[in-house]
Amino acid sequence: MTHTHGHPTRVAIIGTGNVGATFAYSLLTSGLSSEIVLIDANQSKAEGEAMDLMHAVPLGRPTR
């Protein structure tokens, strides 16, 4: 888990279109963040992308 000055690193991604979803996946697999927050005007889309990322967790490093 990555920490900045002893604190967990949380990254918020606004927009879960192609670019936002790809960035979230890249961030997940890089292990540079301890938590990823997805924000989108379409809440169902953000929740779906979050579920996809949670299924990818075994392939990446531990990120919430």
PDB file of N, CA and C in Angstrom:
ATOM      1  N   MET A   1       0.840  -1.171   0.000  1.00  0.00           N
ATOM      2  CA  MET A   1       0.000   0.000   0.000  1.00  0.00           C
ATOM      3  C   MET A   1       0.885   1.233   0.000  1.00  0.00           C
ATOM      4  N   THR A   2       0.604   2.139  -0.882  1.00  0.00           N
ATOM      5  CA  THR A   2       1.389   3.362  -0.994  1.00  0.00           C
ATOM      6  C   THR A   2       0.906   4.387   0.016  1.00  0.00           C
ATOM      7  N   HIS A   3       1.839   5.045   0.676  1.00  0.00           N
ATOM      8  CA  HIS A   3       1.501   6.078   1.648  1.00  0.00           C
ATOM      9  C   HIS A   3       2.300   7.335   1.342  1.00  0.00           C
ATOM     10  N   THR A   4       1.675   8.463   1.574  1.00  0.00           N
ATOM     11  CA  THR A   4       2.348   9.744   1.453  1.00  0.00           C
ATOM     12  C   THR A   4       2.453  10.330   2.844  1.00  0.00           C
ATOM     13  N   HIS A   5       3.645  10.462   3.357  1.00  0.00           N
ATOM     14  CA  HIS A   5       3.873  10.992   4.700  1.00  0.00           C
ATOM     15  C   HIS A   5       3.056  10.233   5.747  1.00  0.00           C
ATOM     16  N   GLY A   6       3.003   8.911   5.632  1.00  0.00           N
ATOM     17  CA  GLY A   6       2.321   8.088   6.616  1.00  0.00           C
ATOM     18  C   GLY A   6       0.821   7.965   6.427  1.00  0.00           C
ATOM     19  N   HIS A   7       0.259   8.566   5.380  1.00  0.00           N
ATOM     20  CA  HIS A   7      -1.181   8.500   5.139  1.00  0.00           C
ATOM     21  C   HIS A   7      -1.457   7.684   3.878  1.00  0.00           C
ATOM     22  N   PRO A   8      -2.550   6.908   3.884  1.00  0.00           N
ATOM     23  CA  PRO A   8      -2.917   6.185   2.662  1.00  0.00           C
ATOM     24  C   PRO A   8      -3.202   7.166   1.523  1.00  0.00           C
ATOM     25  N   THR A   9      -2.938   6.750   0.299  1.00  0.00           N
ATOM     26  CA  THR A   9      -3.158   7.592  -0.867  1.00  0.00           C
ATOM     27  C   THR A   9      -4.501   7.253  -1.502  1.00  0.00           C
ATOM     28  N   ARG A  10      -5.387   8.235  -1.594  1.00  0.00           N
ATOM     29  CA  ARG A  10      -6.698   8.068  -2.222  1.00  0.00           C
ATOM     30  C   ARG A  10      -6.714   8.899  -3.502  1.00  0.00           C
ATOM     31  N   VAL A  11      -7.141   8.275  -4.601  1.00  0.00           N
ATOM     32  CA  VAL A  11      -7.234   8.969  -5.879  1.00  0.00           C
ATOM     33  C   VAL A  11      -8.686   8.929  -6.335  1.00  0.00           C
ATOM     34  N   ALA A  12      -9.240  10.090  -6.689  1.00  0.00           N
ATOM     35  CA  ALA A  12     -10.598  10.172  -7.226  1.00  0.00           C
ATOM     36  C   ALA A  12     -10.512  10.386  -8.730  1.00  0.00           C
ATOM     37  N   ILE A  13     -11.273   9.599  -9.470  1.00  0.00           N
ATOM     38  CA  ILE A  13     -11.333   9.721 -10.922  1.00  0.00           C
ATOM     39  C   ILE A  13     -12.740  10.177 -11.277  1.00  0.00           C
ATOM     40  N   ILE A  14     -12.828  11.337 -11.912  1.00  0.00           N
ATOM     41  CA  ILE A  14     -14.123  11.891 -12.286  1.00  0.00           C
ATOM     42  C   ILE A  14     -14.372  11.550 -13.744  1.00  0.00           C
ATOM     43  N   GLY A  15     -15.382  10.738 -13.969  1.00  0.00           N
ATOM     44  CA  GLY A  15     -15.720  10.269 -15.307  1.00  0.00           C
ATOM     45  C   GLY A  15     -15.240   8.844 -15.500  1.00  0.00           C
ATOM     46  N   THR A  16     -16.176   7.931 -15.772  1.00  0.00           N
ATOM     47  CA  THR A  16     -15.813   6.521 -15.933  1.00  0.00           C
ATOM     48  C   THR A  16     -16.036   6.054 -17.368  1.00  0.00           C
ATOM     49  N   GLY A  17     -15.775   6.951 -18.307  1.00  0.00           N
ATOM     50  CA  GLY A  17     -15.803   6.565 -19.720  1.00  0.00           C
ATOM     51  C   GLY A  17     -14.562   5.747 -20.039  1.00  0.00           C
ATOM     52  N   ASN A  18     -14.228   5.665 -21.303  1.00  0.00           N
ATOM     53  CA  ASN A  18     -13.072   4.854 -21.712  1.00  0.00           C
ATOM     54  C   ASN A  18     -11.780   5.304 -21.044  1.00  0.00           C
ATOM     55  N   VAL A  19     -11.538   6.598 -21.017  1.00  0.00           N
ATOM     56  CA  VAL A  19     -10.283   7.106 -20.446  1.00  0.00           C
ATOM     57  C   VAL A  19     -10.260   6.909 -18.933  1.00  0.00           C
ATOM     58  N   GLY A  20     -11.331   7.282 -18.242  1.00  0.00           N
ATOM     59  CA  GLY A  20     -11.381   7.147 -16.786  1.00  0.00           C
ATOM     60  C   GLY A  20     -11.262   5.700 -16.337  1.00  0.00           C
ATOM     61  N   ALA A  21     -11.972   4.796 -17.018  1.00  0.00           N
ATOM     62  CA  ALA A  21     -11.925   3.377 -16.663  1.00  0.00           C
ATOM     63  C   ALA A  21     -10.537   2.796 -16.913  1.00  0.00           C
ATOM     64  N   THR A  22      -9.917   3.172 -18.019  1.00  0.00           N
ATOM     65  CA  THR A  22      -8.569   2.685 -18.326  1.00  0.00           C
ATOM     66  C   THR A  22      -7.556   3.217 -17.327  1.00  0.00           C
ATOM     67  N   PHE A  23      -7.701   4.496 -16.960  1.00  0.00           N
ATOM     68  CA  PHE A  23      -6.800   5.071 -15.964  1.00  0.00           C
ATOM     69  C   PHE A  23      -6.972   4.372 -14.620  1.00  0.00           C
ATOM     70  N   ALA A  24      -8.217   4.085 -14.237  1.00  0.00           N
ATOM     71  CA  ALA A  24      -8.470   3.390 -12.971  1.00  0.00           C
ATOM     72  C   ALA A  24      -7.818   2.010 -12.975  1.00  0.00           C
ATOM     73  N   TYR A  25      -7.939   1.281 -14.078  1.00  0.00           N
ATOM     74  CA  TYR A  25      -7.329  -0.039 -14.168  1.00  0.00           C
ATOM     75  C   TYR A  25      -5.804   0.058 -14.093  1.00  0.00           C
ATOM     76  N   SER A  26      -5.249   1.030 -14.797  1.00  0.00           N
ATOM     77  CA  SER A  26      -3.793   1.218 -14.763  1.00  0.00           C
ATOM     78  C   SER A  26      -3.316   1.568 -13.359  1.00  0.00           C
ATOM     79  N   LEU A  27      -4.076   2.409 -12.686  1.00  0.00           N
ATOM     80  CA  LEU A  27      -3.740   2.788 -11.318  1.00  0.00           C
ATOM     81  C   LEU A  27      -3.825   1.575 -10.392  1.00  0.00           C
ATOM     82  N   LEU A  28      -4.849   0.763 -10.587  1.00  0.00           N
ATOM     83  CA  LEU A  28      -5.025  -0.442  -9.781  1.00  0.00           C
ATOM     84  C   LEU A  28      -3.840  -1.387  -9.939  1.00  0.00           C
ATOM     85  N   THR A  29      -3.452  -1.634 -11.170  1.00  0.00           N
ATOM     86  CA  THR A  29      -2.370  -2.594 -11.400  1.00  0.00           C
ATOM     87  C   THR A  29      -0.999  -2.046 -11.040  1.00  0.00           C
ATOM     88  N   SER A  30      -0.867  -0.714 -10.989  1.00  0.00           N
ATOM     89  CA  SER A  30       0.430  -0.124 -10.642  1.00  0.00           C
ATOM     90  C   SER A  30       0.701  -0.160  -9.143  1.00  0.00           C
ATOM     91  N   GLY A  31      -0.361  -0.201  -8.337  1.00  0.00           N
ATOM     92  CA  GLY A  31      -0.190  -0.192  -6.890  1.00  0.00           C
ATOM     93  C   GLY A  31       0.193   1.163  -6.324  1.00  0.00           C
ATOM     94  N   LEU A  32      -0.012   2.237  -7.081  1.00  0.00           N
ATOM     95  CA  LEU A  32       0.380   3.575  -6.630  1.00  0.00           C
ATOM     96  C   LEU A  32      -0.626   4.218  -5.682  1.00  0.00           C
ATOM     97  N   SER A  33      -1.753   3.586  -5.477  1.00  0.00           N
ATOM     98  CA  SER A  33      -2.792   4.159  -4.628  1.00  0.00           C
ATOM     99  C   SER A  33      -3.346   3.082  -3.713  1.00  0.00           C
ATOM    100  N   SER A  34      -3.745   3.479  -2.514  1.00  0.00           N
ATOM    101  CA  SER A  34      -4.359   2.523  -1.605  1.00  0.00           C
ATOM    102  C   SER A  34      -5.873   2.497  -1.757  1.00  0.00           C
ATOM    103  N   GLU A  35      -6.440   3.523  -2.402  1.00  0.00           N
ATOM    104  CA  GLU A  35      -7.884   3.578  -2.618  1.00  0.00           C
ATOM    105  C   GLU A  35      -8.176   4.370  -3.892  1.00  0.00           C
ATOM    106  N   ILE A  36      -9.133   3.866  -4.675  1.00  0.00           N
ATOM    107  CA  ILE A  36      -9.568   4.545  -5.893  1.00  0.00           C
ATOM    108  C   ILE A  36     -11.046   4.861  -5.746  1.00  0.00           C
ATOM    109  N   VAL A  37     -11.414   6.117  -5.995  1.00  0.00           N
ATOM    110  CA  VAL A  37     -12.806   6.557  -5.930  1.00  0.00           C
ATOM    111  C   VAL A  37     -13.243   6.905  -7.345  1.00  0.00           C
ATOM    112  N   LEU A  38     -14.354   6.300  -7.805  1.00  0.00           N
ATOM    113  CA  LEU A  38     -14.885   6.584  -9.132  1.00  0.00           C
ATOM    114  C   LEU A  38     -16.125   7.457  -9.006  1.00  0.00           C
ATOM    115  N   ILE A  39     -16.150   8.549  -9.773  1.00  0.00           N
ATOM    116  CA  ILE A  39     -17.275   9.482  -9.752  1.00  0.00           C
ATOM    117  C   ILE A  39     -17.748   9.674 -11.186  1.00  0.00           C
ATOM    118  N   ASP A  40     -19.064   9.544 -11.397  1.00  0.00           N
ATOM    119  CA  ASP A  40     -19.622   9.741 -12.724  1.00  0.00           C
ATOM    120  C   ASP A  40     -21.057  10.240 -12.580  1.00  0.00           C
ATOM    121  N   ALA A  41     -21.525  11.028 -13.546  1.00  0.00           N
ATOM    122  CA  ALA A  41     -22.908  11.509 -13.535  1.00  0.00           C
ATOM    123  C   ALA A  41     -23.878  10.331 -13.590  1.00  0.00           C
ATOM    124  N   ASN A  42     -23.457   9.252 -14.244  1.00  0.00           N
ATOM    125  CA  ASN A  42     -24.251   8.029 -14.314  1.00  0.00           C
ATOM    126  C   ASN A  42     -23.753   7.084 -13.218  1.00  0.00           C
ATOM    127  N   GLN A  43     -24.449   7.074 -12.095  1.00  0.00           N
ATOM    128  CA  GLN A  43     -24.005   6.288 -10.941  1.00  0.00           C
ATOM    129  C   GLN A  43     -23.906   4.803 -11.267  1.00  0.00           C
ATOM    130  N   SER A  44     -24.824   4.286 -12.071  1.00  0.00           N
ATOM    131  CA  SER A  44     -24.787   2.868 -12.439  1.00  0.00           C
ATOM    132  C   SER A  44     -23.512   2.529 -13.208  1.00  0.00           C
ATOM    133  N   LYS A  45     -23.085   3.440 -14.069  1.00  0.00           N
ATOM    134  CA  LYS A  45     -21.839   3.228 -14.831  1.00  0.00           C
ATOM    135  C   LYS A  45     -20.642   3.168 -13.890  1.00  0.00           C
ATOM    136  N   ALA A  46     -20.579   4.097 -12.932  1.00  0.00           N
ATOM    137  CA  ALA A  46     -19.477   4.113 -11.964  1.00  0.00           C
ATOM    138  C   ALA A  46     -19.478   2.837 -11.126  1.00  0.00           C
ATOM    139  N   GLU A  47     -20.658   2.401 -10.699  1.00  0.00           N
ATOM    140  CA  GLU A  47     -20.746   1.174  -9.901  1.00  0.00           C
ATOM    141  C   GLU A  47     -20.323  -0.044 -10.723  1.00  0.00           C
ATOM    142  N   GLY A  48     -20.726  -0.085 -11.999  1.00  0.00           N
ATOM    143  CA  GLY A  48     -20.326  -1.191 -12.872  1.00  0.00           C
ATOM    144  C   GLY A  48     -18.824  -1.239 -13.078  1.00  0.00           C
ATOM    145  N   GLU A  49     -18.224  -0.083 -13.296  1.00  0.00           N
ATOM    146  CA  GLU A  49     -16.763  -0.033 -13.457  1.00  0.00           C
ATOM    147  C   GLU A  49     -16.068  -0.456 -12.164  1.00  0.00           C
ATOM    148  N   ALA A  50     -16.617  -0.038 -11.023  1.00  0.00           N
ATOM    149  CA  ALA A  50     -16.032  -0.430  -9.732  1.00  0.00           C
ATOM    150  C   ALA A  50     -16.082  -1.948  -9.565  1.00  0.00           C
ATOM    151  N   MET A  51     -17.203  -2.563  -9.954  1.00  0.00           N
ATOM    152  CA  MET A  51     -17.308  -4.024  -9.866  1.00  0.00           C
ATOM    153  C   MET A  51     -16.301  -4.697 -10.793  1.00  0.00           C
ATOM    154  N   ASP A  52     -16.149  -4.163 -12.003  1.00  0.00           N
ATOM    155  CA  ASP A  52     -15.152  -4.716 -12.930  1.00  0.00           C
ATOM    156  C   ASP A  52     -13.753  -4.643 -12.324  1.00  0.00           C
ATOM    157  N   LEU A  53     -13.436  -3.522 -11.699  1.00  0.00           N
ATOM    158  CA  LEU A  53     -12.118  -3.359 -11.079  1.00  0.00           C
ATOM    159  C   LEU A  53     -11.933  -4.310  -9.902  1.00  0.00           C
ATOM    160  N   MET A  54     -12.995  -4.505  -9.116  1.00  0.00           N
ATOM    161  CA  MET A  54     -12.887  -5.429  -7.979  1.00  0.00           C
ATOM    162  C   MET A  54     -12.614  -6.849  -8.460  1.00  0.00           C
ATOM    163  N   HIS A  55     -13.165  -7.216  -9.625  1.00  0.00           N
ATOM    164  CA  HIS A  55     -12.884  -8.534 -10.178  1.00  0.00           C
ATOM    165  C   HIS A  55     -11.454  -8.629 -10.697  1.00  0.00           C
ATOM    166  N   ALA A  56     -10.839  -7.490 -10.991  1.00  0.00           N
ATOM    167  CA  ALA A  56      -9.460  -7.467 -11.490  1.00  0.00           C
ATOM    168  C   ALA A  56      -8.437  -7.433 -10.361  1.00  0.00           C
ATOM    169  N   VAL A  57      -8.880  -7.236  -9.123  1.00  0.00           N
ATOM    170  CA  VAL A  57      -7.958  -7.107  -7.985  1.00  0.00           C
ATOM    171  C   VAL A  57      -6.983  -8.279  -7.887  1.00  0.00           C
ATOM    172  N   PRO A  58      -7.410  -9.529  -8.086  1.00  0.00           N
ATOM    173  CA  PRO A  58      -6.421 -10.615  -7.999  1.00  0.00           C
ATOM    174  C   PRO A  58      -5.279 -10.472  -9.002  1.00  0.00           C
ATOM    175  N   LEU A  59      -5.498  -9.717 -10.075  1.00  0.00           N
ATOM    176  CA  LEU A  59      -4.453  -9.515 -11.078  1.00  0.00           C
ATOM    177  C   LEU A  59      -3.525  -8.368 -10.726  1.00  0.00           C
ATOM    178  N   GLY A  60      -3.984  -7.496  -9.831  1.00  0.00           N
ATOM    179  CA  GLY A  60      -3.207  -6.307  -9.480  1.00  0.00           C
ATOM    180  C   GLY A  60      -2.645  -6.391  -8.080  1.00  0.00           C
ATOM    181  N   ARG A  61      -2.308  -5.242  -7.562  1.00  0.00           N
ATOM    182  CA  ARG A  61      -1.798  -5.138  -6.198  1.00  0.00           C
ATOM    183  C   ARG A  61      -2.926  -4.684  -5.291  1.00  0.00           C
ATOM    184  N   PRO A  62      -2.763  -4.784  -3.975  1.00  0.00           N
ATOM    185  CA  PRO A  62      -3.862  -4.439  -3.068  1.00  0.00           C
ATOM    186  C   PRO A  62      -4.223  -2.957  -3.068  1.00  0.00           C
ATOM    187  N   THR A  63      -5.328  -2.626  -3.705  1.00  0.00           N
ATOM    188  CA  THR A  63      -5.898  -1.283  -3.725  1.00  0.00           C
ATOM    189  C   THR A  63      -7.368  -1.427  -3.404  1.00  0.00           C
ATOM    190  N   ARG A  64      -7.899  -0.559  -2.553  1.00  0.00           N
ATOM    191  CA  ARG A  64      -9.324  -0.662  -2.219  1.00  0.00           C
ATOM    192  C   ARG A  64     -10.148  -0.069  -3.328  1.00  0.00           C
TER     193      ARG A  64
END
